mmCIF file of C-alpha atoms in Angstrom:
data_model
loop_
_atom_site.group_PDB
_atom_site.id
_atom_site.type_symbol
_atom_site.label_atom_id
_atom_site.label_comp_id
_atom_site.label_asym_id
_atom_site.label_seq_id
_atom_site.Cartn_x
_atom_site.Cartn_y
_atom_site.Cartn_z
ATOM 1 C CA UNK A 115 -63.497 5.212 28.606
ATOM 2 C CA UNK A 116 -62.353 8.513 27.051
ATOM 3 C CA UNK A 117 -58.676 9.248 26.629
ATOM 4 C CA UNK A 118 -57.157 11.432 29.341
ATOM 5 C CA UNK A 119 -57.084 15.081 28.333
ATOM 6 C CA UNK A 120 -59.979 14.758 25.848
ATOM 7 C CA UNK A 121 -61.864 18.021 25.347
ATOM 8 C CA UNK A 122 -65.365 17.671 23.960
ATOM 9 C CA UNK A 123 -67.998 20.378 23.685
ATOM 10 C CA UNK A 124 -71.400 20.388 22.022
ATOM 11 C CA UNK A 125 -73.238 23.160 20.235
ATOM 12 C CA UNK A 126 -76.964 22.792 20.897
ATOM 13 C CA UNK A 127 -79.381 24.493 18.526
ATOM 14 C CA UNK A 128 -82.980 25.100 19.535
ATOM 15 C CA UNK A 129 -85.335 25.336 16.571
ATOM 16 C CA UNK A 130 -88.969 26.425 16.666
ATOM 17 C CA UNK A 131 -91.069 26.256 13.498
ATOM 18 C CA UNK A 132 -87.985 25.731 11.334
ATOM 19 C CA UNK A 133 -86.318 28.863 12.725
ATOM 20 C CA UNK A 134 -83.227 28.954 14.877
ATOM 21 C CA UNK A 135 -84.229 30.335 18.266
ATOM 22 C CA UNK A 136 -81.195 29.792 20.482
ATOM 23 C CA UNK A 137 -77.678 28.382 20.376
ATOM 24 C CA UNK A 138 -76.197 27.077 23.608
ATOM 25 C CA UNK A 139 -72.981 25.260 24.453
ATOM 26 C CA UNK A 140 -72.421 22.227 26.650
ATOM 27 C CA UNK A 141 -69.045 20.810 27.719
ATOM 28 C CA UNK A 142 -69.044 17.005 27.873
ATOM 29 C CA UNK A 143 -65.361 16.308 28.614
ATOM 30 C CA UNK A 144 -62.968 18.847 30.113
ATOM 31 C CA UNK A 145 -63.782 22.361 31.238
ATOM 32 C CA UNK A 146 -65.218 25.341 29.402
ATOM 33 C CA UNK A 147 -62.024 27.332 30.020
ATOM 34 C CA UNK A 148 -59.855 24.568 28.524
ATOM 35 C CA UNK A 149 -62.068 24.250 25.428
ATOM 36 C CA UNK A 150 -62.093 28.022 24.881
ATOM 37 C CA UNK A 151 -58.310 28.188 25.331
ATOM 38 C CA UNK A 152 -57.716 25.552 22.630
ATOM 39 C CA UNK A 153 -60.159 27.207 20.226
ATOM 40 C CA UNK A 154 -58.698 30.683 20.867
ATOM 41 C CA UNK A 155 -55.171 29.423 20.129
ATOM 42 C CA UNK A 156 -56.348 28.605 16.595
ATOM 43 C CA UNK A 157 -58.392 31.780 16.270
ATOM 44 C CA UNK A 158 -61.643 29.804 16.336
ATOM 45 C CA UNK A 159 -64.839 29.980 18.314
ATOM 46 C CA UNK A 160 -67.509 27.400 18.974
ATOM 47 C CA UNK A 161 -70.237 27.762 16.343
ATOM 48 C CA UNK A 162 -72.613 25.686 14.250
ATOM 49 C CA UNK A 163 -71.030 26.269 10.818
ATOM 50 C CA UNK A 164 -68.530 23.438 11.226
ATOM 51 C CA UNK A 165 -71.212 21.158 12.640
ATOM 52 C CA UNK A 166 -73.582 21.813 9.750
ATOM 53 C CA UNK A 167 -70.804 21.169 7.232
ATOM 54 C CA UNK A 168 -69.901 17.941 9.035
ATOM 55 C CA UNK A 169 -73.560 16.841 9.139
ATOM 56 C CA UNK A 170 -73.863 17.410 5.396
ATOM 57 C CA UNK A 171 -70.681 15.424 4.738
ATOM 58 C CA UNK A 172 -71.957 12.611 6.936
ATOM 59 C CA UNK A 173 -75.312 12.497 5.112
ATOM 60 C CA UNK A 174 -73.488 12.348 1.780
ATOM 61 C CA UNK A 175 -71.163 9.514 2.853
ATOM 62 C CA UNK A 176 -73.579 7.420 4.925
ATOM 63 C CA UNK A 177 -76.757 6.618 3.048
ATOM 64 C CA UNK A 178 -78.619 5.603 6.206
ATOM 65 C CA UNK A 179 -78.305 9.133 7.621
ATOM 66 C CA UNK A 180 -79.472 10.914 4.480
ATOM 67 C CA UNK A 181 -82.651 9.031 3.760
ATOM 68 C CA UNK A 182 -84.502 5.857 4.582
ATOM 69 C CA UNK A 183 -82.879 3.077 2.637
ATOM 70 C CA UNK A 184 -82.867 -0.694 2.861
ATOM 71 C CA UNK A 185 -79.185 -1.218 3.549
ATOM 72 C CA UNK A 186 -77.278 -3.190 6.156
ATOM 73 C CA UNK A 187 -78.102 -0.672 8.865
ATOM 74 C CA UNK A 188 -81.442 -1.846 10.116
ATOM 75 C CA UNK A 189 -80.020 -1.764 13.632
ATOM 76 C CA UNK A 190 -77.750 0.562 15.585
ATOM 77 C CA UNK A 191 -74.619 -1.547 14.960
ATOM 78 C CA UNK A 192 -75.002 -1.213 11.186
ATOM 79 C CA UNK A 193 -75.254 2.576 11.397
ATOM 80 C CA UNK A 194 -72.320 2.730 13.830
ATOM 81 C CA UNK A 195 -70.120 0.705 11.451
ATOM 82 C CA UNK A 196 -70.997 2.901 8.470
ATOM 83 C CA UNK A 197 -70.400 6.109 10.434
ATOM 84 C CA UNK A 198 -67.062 4.830 11.758
ATOM 85 C CA UNK A 199 -65.852 3.901 8.280
ATOM 86 C CA UNK A 200 -67.026 7.284 7.012
ATOM 87 C CA UNK A 201 -65.117 9.129 9.762
ATOM 88 C CA UNK A 202 -61.908 7.214 9.071
ATOM 89 C CA UNK A 203 -62.093 7.612 5.299
ATOM 90 C CA UNK A 204 -62.948 11.325 5.650
ATOM 91 C CA UNK A 205 -59.934 11.979 7.874
ATOM 92 C CA UNK A 206 -57.341 9.601 6.398
ATOM 93 C CA UNK A 207 -58.310 8.837 2.766
ATOM 94 C CA UNK A 208 -60.033 11.921 1.381
ATOM 95 C CA UNK A 209 -57.711 14.835 0.492
ATOM 96 C CA UNK A 210 -59.251 18.245 1.286
ATOM 97 C CA UNK A 211 -58.604 21.116 -1.106
ATOM 98 C CA UNK A 212 -58.373 23.629 1.752
ATOM 99 C CA UNK A 213 -55.544 21.626 3.371
ATOM 100 C CA UNK A 214 -53.342 21.225 0.296
ATOM 101 C CA UNK A 215 -49.666 22.093 0.719
ATOM 102 C CA UNK A 216 -47.402 23.568 -2.004
ATOM 103 C CA UNK A 217 -44.537 21.388 -3.221
ATOM 104 C CA UNK A 218 -41.066 22.912 -2.665
ATOM 105 C CA UNK A 219 -40.404 22.353 -6.368
ATOM 106 C CA UNK A 220 -43.227 21.757 -8.886
ATOM 107 C CA UNK A 221 -43.310 18.077 -9.922
ATOM 108 C CA UNK A 222 -43.332 17.359 -13.664
ATOM 109 C CA UNK A 223 -46.112 15.156 -14.962
ATOM 110 C CA UNK A 224 -45.581 12.149 -17.224
ATOM 111 C CA UNK A 225 -47.653 13.661 -20.012
ATOM 112 C CA UNK A 226 -47.816 17.085 -21.554
ATOM 113 C CA UNK A 227 -49.755 18.647 -18.655
ATOM 114 C CA UNK A 228 -48.516 21.360 -16.343
ATOM 115 C CA UNK A 229 -46.358 20.534 -13.330
ATOM 116 C CA UNK A 230 -48.017 19.596 -10.036
ATOM 117 C CA UNK A 231 -48.008 22.621 -7.737
ATOM 118 C CA UNK A 232 -49.856 21.212 -4.730
ATOM 119 C CA UNK A 233 -49.450 18.149 -2.523
ATOM 120 C CA UNK A 234 -52.797 16.659 -1.422
ATOM 121 C CA UNK A 235 -53.400 16.610 2.322
ATOM 122 C CA UNK A 236 -55.965 15.024 4.632
ATOM 123 C CA UNK A 237 -57.097 16.186 8.091
ATOM 124 C CA UNK A 238 -54.998 13.392 9.639
ATOM 125 C CA UNK A 239 -51.925 14.697 7.806
ATOM 126 C CA UNK A 240 -52.665 18.255 8.941
ATOM 127 C CA UNK A 241 -52.932 17.021 12.546
ATOM 128 C CA UNK A 242 -49.596 15.192 12.237
ATOM 129 C CA UNK A 243 -51.075 11.700 12.650
ATOM 130 C CA UNK A 244 -49.782 10.372 9.331
ATOM 131 C CA UNK A 245 -47.477 11.403 6.505
ATOM 132 C CA UNK A 246 -49.443 10.187 3.464
ATOM 133 C CA UNK A 247 -52.944 9.852 2.049
ATOM 134 C CA UNK A 248 -54.186 6.384 2.976
ATOM 135 C CA UNK A 249 -55.962 4.015 0.640
ATOM 136 C CA UNK A 250 -59.158 2.329 1.799
ATOM 137 C CA UNK A 251 -57.260 -0.981 1.720
ATOM 138 C CA UNK A 252 -54.705 0.395 4.203
ATOM 139 C CA UNK A 253 -57.512 1.562 6.493
ATOM 140 C CA UNK A 254 -59.312 -1.765 6.448
ATOM 141 C CA UNK A 255 -56.122 -3.760 7.105
ATOM 142 C CA UNK A 256 -54.837 -1.484 9.892
ATOM 143 C CA UNK A 257 -54.927 -3.042 13.354
ATOM 144 C CA UNK A 258 -55.750 -0.438 15.999
ATOM 145 C CA UNK A 259 -53.825 -0.943 19.253
ATOM 146 C CA UNK A 260 -55.702 -0.136 22.466
ATOM 147 C CA UNK A 261 -54.483 2.919 24.358
ATOM 148 C CA UNK A 262 -53.133 2.340 27.863
ATOM 149 C CA UNK A 263 -55.913 2.105 30.422
ATOM 150 C CA UNK A 264 -55.364 3.533 33.903
ATOM 151 C CA UNK A 265 -54.205 1.029 36.505
ATOM 152 C CA UNK A 266 -56.797 -0.056 39.045
ATOM 153 C CA UNK A 267 -59.729 0.849 36.820
ATOM 154 C CA UNK A 268 -62.070 -1.412 38.773
ATOM 155 C CA UNK A 269 -65.158 0.139 40.252
ATOM 156 C CA UNK A 270 -65.096 -2.164 43.257
ATOM 157 C CA UNK A 271 -62.383 -3.374 45.590
ATOM 158 C CA UNK A 272 -61.327 -6.991 45.745
ATOM 159 C CA UNK A 273 -63.551 -9.076 47.935
ATOM 160 C CA UNK A 274 -66.621 -6.873 47.380
ATOM 161 C CA UNK A 275 -68.022 -8.533 44.299
ATOM 162 C CA UNK A 276 -71.704 -9.070 43.941
ATOM 163 C CA UNK A 277 -73.428 -12.239 42.792
ATOM 164 C CA UNK A 278 -72.615 -12.958 39.132
ATOM 165 C CA UNK A 279 -69.923 -10.267 38.962
ATOM 166 C CA UNK A 280 -66.343 -10.906 37.937
ATOM 167 C CA UNK A 281 -63.459 -10.140 40.239
ATOM 168 C CA UNK A 282 -60.745 -7.805 38.931
ATOM 169 C CA UNK A 283 -57.013 -8.112 38.708
ATOM 170 C CA UNK A 284 -54.835 -5.170 39.702
ATOM 171 C CA UNK A 285 -54.629 -3.888 36.124
ATOM 172 C CA UNK A 286 -58.386 -3.537 35.683
ATOM 173 C CA UNK A 287 -58.922 -6.713 33.623
ATOM 174 C CA UNK A 288 -61.632 -9.129 34.773
ATOM 175 C CA UNK A 289 -60.800 -12.692 35.699
ATOM 176 C CA UNK A 290 -62.677 -15.601 37.110
ATOM 177 C CA UNK A 291 -66.073 -16.966 36.166
ATOM 178 C CA UNK A 292 -69.496 -15.441 36.137
#
């Protein structure tokens, strides 16, 4: 179930004989006006440049997407796990040169090198989700809490369960036996 307020749009490229023929947009979550408003606030527009850059990064970090290899991803779950780890490490562990922030005062180094002028920053730091560059160990040991689910998330009302279906409590969690 997507988080409330999630905006998600797709850029769809149509290619014919290795040539780009058409670019269209499709809104998956939210409305077109809401997506355009958020992009316009940053001075952005929906295009394929970011997508192509992201696809290249994904192919470089996940071997199964770049070429046919005999790794642990012979099934969909293996690919999903590798892609998830790649997304998390890309956003929390990998500092991006374009996001670096200048130090208020240059930091001296321990050796004879020049002082550090820039503080490394990740996309998660730029979005305000964290205050430091994470290590892979921190990522792997982090326990993700579930976000609050809406109350009464059951698709059916009590007493209308079908054969083999679980009944629901008021908070949307199943109970009972199959």
